[in-house]
Amino acid sequence: MNDFFDTSVRTTDVAETQAWLRAQYGRIDVQADQASFTEHAVGDASFSLRRLMWRCRAEVIYEADRFYFATSTPGYAWTVGSSSGEYSVEPGLVQPGQEFVGHPEDTTLQLVAFDVAWLTESARAIYGDDALTVRFAHTEPVSRRMRDYWLATIRWAQTQLPVMAEPLARAHVRRSLMAATLEAFPLTGDPRERRASALEQASIYTSAMAWIDDHASLAITIDDAARAVGTSTLGLRRAFAANGQLADTPEEYLATARVSAAHADLIGADPTCVTVDEVATRWGFIDRAAFAAAYRAAYGSAPQTTLDR
């Protein structure tokens, strides 16, 4: 099911502005005789990127059902519980169940929102903790350096909006935003333990990729790869889910490694001495049709075309 959305609204009518905002965000009072408001929202059920341009004064009262992380141009003061701030001075967050009170005035707000279940599952994969509850210790980033990193990631994500309808591109943006957010904002608990776990996951992932690359021509399984790098099959899957850029699972990476190796062989082969079937068999593809389909998906042409060049 494709739950991607790309929605925009632009209005200069106070009543229309207030109706839209209340439908999206809850209790809102637009305090102006004239108002210009624009919102562009892109995402899916797991996350969204939103850009809201306010050319009016308003009061926003919202009980969050997601994790929201925000930055703005000057003009957006906020309060969450006993904390308060201004989004142009420091990025901030609102957590599920918290009541947010905002006072935008002639400002542009950028939001990234994460579904609770999705962010929890992703954090558990990264830190290798199946019992992890995602909760943040306070509202601002852990350091100036991490704040700048998060802001740079948000700016980059905005440049990817034209390609977000493509699932792979959207997944890459979502993963990058998630990783930057978990790094920049302080989760409750011991950060040293989480860091050690994340480094261990990354080490398993890197070692498994190298082992699969070295053994891709053999009749190996994912269980073999897990044993070779000293983890369980479940641990290997978790490491790929947390770190995989080329593939989300070890099975996908093994298939990609084999197609890539076959591609290199086809480029370097003499078509008068070597056949596509021989190359495919060398890299573990018994079914020529399956190999051709996988090859075309990766390189956009038939393997025989590459061999004949």
XYZ file of C-alpha atoms in Angstrom, residues 30-227:
198
model
C -5.611 33.289 14.303
C -5.290 36.786 15.758
C -5.462 38.972 12.664
C -7.939 40.718 10.421
C -5.883 39.578 7.430
C -3.812 36.430 7.198
C -1.610 34.772 4.615
C -0.740 31.152 5.284
C 1.060 28.468 3.259
C 1.844 24.868 4.145
C 3.614 22.155 2.149
C 3.667 18.655 3.666
C 5.420 15.605 2.179
C 5.792 12.150 3.685
C 4.017 8.932 4.559
C 2.615 7.160 7.610
C 6.035 6.927 9.273
C 7.301 10.499 8.879
C 6.662 13.842 7.243
C 8.463 17.038 6.344
C 6.388 20.196 6.720
C 7.039 23.834 5.896
C 4.553 26.386 7.266
C 4.695 30.077 6.351
C 2.706 32.336 8.701
C 1.987 35.932 7.698
C -0.204 36.622 10.717
C -0.265 36.179 14.490
C -1.721 33.056 15.999
C -1.882 30.946 19.123
C -1.481 27.202 18.620
C -2.465 24.750 21.359
C -1.774 21.167 20.393
C -1.552 17.836 22.196
C 1.059 15.918 20.239
C 0.400 12.399 18.978
C 3.792 12.158 17.243
C 7.343 13.311 17.786
C 7.795 16.774 16.271
C 11.157 18.476 15.755
C 11.176 22.073 14.587
C 13.207 25.102 13.564
C 12.059 28.484 12.285
C 12.912 31.969 11.203
C 12.501 34.620 13.952
C 8.952 34.845 15.259
C 7.952 31.471 16.743
C 7.869 31.407 20.543
C 6.728 28.189 22.211
C 6.010 26.595 25.574
C 5.919 22.886 26.477
C 5.246 22.262 30.156
C 7.838 24.232 32.122
C 10.107 24.675 29.083
C 9.920 27.562 26.645
C 11.938 28.950 23.788
C 12.101 30.415 20.319
C 12.606 28.048 17.382
C 14.864 30.448 15.489
C 17.284 30.490 18.436
C 17.350 26.730 19.085
C 15.597 23.788 17.417
C 13.165 22.048 19.718
C 10.923 19.026 20.050
C 7.453 18.086 21.200
C 6.830 14.537 22.408
C 3.627 12.483 22.246
C 1.239 13.359 25.034
C 2.741 16.794 25.675
C 0.685 19.945 25.269
C 2.382 22.464 23.016
C 1.552 26.177 23.022
C 3.014 28.195 20.156
C 2.824 31.852 19.160
C 3.867 32.218 15.510
C 4.052 35.724 14.077
C 5.238 36.382 10.511
C 7.564 33.401 10.474
C 8.428 30.228 8.555
C 8.436 26.952 10.475
C 10.097 23.717 9.339
C 8.949 20.490 10.980
C 9.932 16.864 10.795
C 7.405 14.516 12.393
C 7.912 10.827 13.229
C 5.325 8.179 13.977
C 5.899 6.799 17.478
C 5.919 3.117 16.511
C 8.220 3.644 13.534
C 10.746 5.766 15.444
C 10.729 3.274 18.315
C 11.343 0.325 15.993
C 14.157 2.189 14.239
C 15.839 3.208 17.491
C 15.629 -0.358 18.798
C 17.339 -1.605 15.638
C 20.121 0.977 15.850
C 20.841 0.419 19.525
C 20.148 -3.318 19.638
C 17.667 -2.943 22.482
C 14.277 -4.566 21.912
C 12.905 -3.008 25.113
C 13.942 0.580 24.330
C 11.250 3.213 24.878
C 11.935 6.357 22.892
C 11.726 9.379 25.147
C 13.864 12.487 25.071
C 15.447 14.004 28.167
C 14.928 17.645 27.199
C 13.808 19.804 24.305
C 17.018 21.089 22.721
C 19.986 19.410 20.951
C 22.830 18.004 23.011
C 25.449 20.415 21.639
C 26.030 23.221 19.153
C 27.822 20.816 16.824
C 24.927 18.356 16.845
C 22.442 21.191 16.396
C 24.278 22.294 13.251
C 24.391 18.696 12.006
C 20.628 18.326 12.488
C 19.897 21.650 10.781
C 22.124 20.692 7.844
C 20.259 17.396 7.504
C 16.919 19.230 7.461
C 18.198 21.585 4.746
C 19.427 18.643 2.683
C 16.113 16.809 3.121
C 14.247 19.812 1.735
C 16.284 19.560 -1.487
C 15.036 15.970 -1.908
C 11.322 16.862 -1.995
C 11.055 16.543 -5.809
C 12.030 12.842 -5.649
C 10.204 11.860 -2.459
C 7.443 10.047 -4.342
C 10.027 7.345 -5.126
C 10.005 4.835 -2.236
C 13.784 4.275 -2.215
C 14.524 8.005 -2.215
C 11.961 8.582 0.534
C 13.427 5.748 2.614
C 16.892 7.301 2.326
C 15.608 10.717 3.442
C 13.629 9.149 6.287
C 16.611 7.116 7.499
C 18.942 10.131 7.357
C 16.526 12.341 9.283
C 15.943 9.633 11.870
C 19.656 9.048 12.438
C 20.401 12.777 12.720
C 17.525 13.293 15.137
C 18.483 10.411 17.431
C 22.051 11.707 17.490
C 21.218 15.376 17.994
C 18.474 15.190 20.628
C 19.159 13.524 23.994
C 17.340 10.268 24.642
C 16.740 9.304 28.251
C 19.042 6.618 29.632
C 22.788 6.079 29.424
C 24.176 7.521 26.157
C 27.429 5.580 26.578
C 25.588 2.252 26.479
C 23.620 3.301 23.404
C 26.772 4.517 21.675
C 28.560 1.234 22.376
C 25.572 -0.722 21.049
C 25.328 1.419 17.908
C 29.049 0.985 17.248
C 28.699 -2.768 17.696
C 25.828 -2.838 15.186
C 27.902 -0.845 12.699
C 30.878 -3.178 13.192
C 28.715 -6.276 12.547
C 27.292 -4.639 9.424
C 30.719 -3.681 8.037
C 32.241 -7.096 8.783
C 29.275 -8.931 7.261
C 29.431 -6.866 4.062
C 33.135 -7.663 3.672
C 32.581 -11.387 4.333
C 29.679 -11.582 1.883
C 31.705 -9.759 -0.781
C 34.564 -12.256 -0.325
C 32.321 -15.346 -0.412
C 29.539 -14.320 -2.787
C 30.575 -16.887 -5.405
C 30.101 -19.743 -2.943
C 26.898 -21.477 -1.844
C 26.673 -19.427 1.330
C 23.614 -18.550 3.396
C 22.840 -15.661 5.699
C 23.274 -18.037 8.629
C 26.843 -18.632 7.415
C 27.479 -14.884 7.316
C 26.115 -14.434 10.830
C 28.343 -17.181 12.221
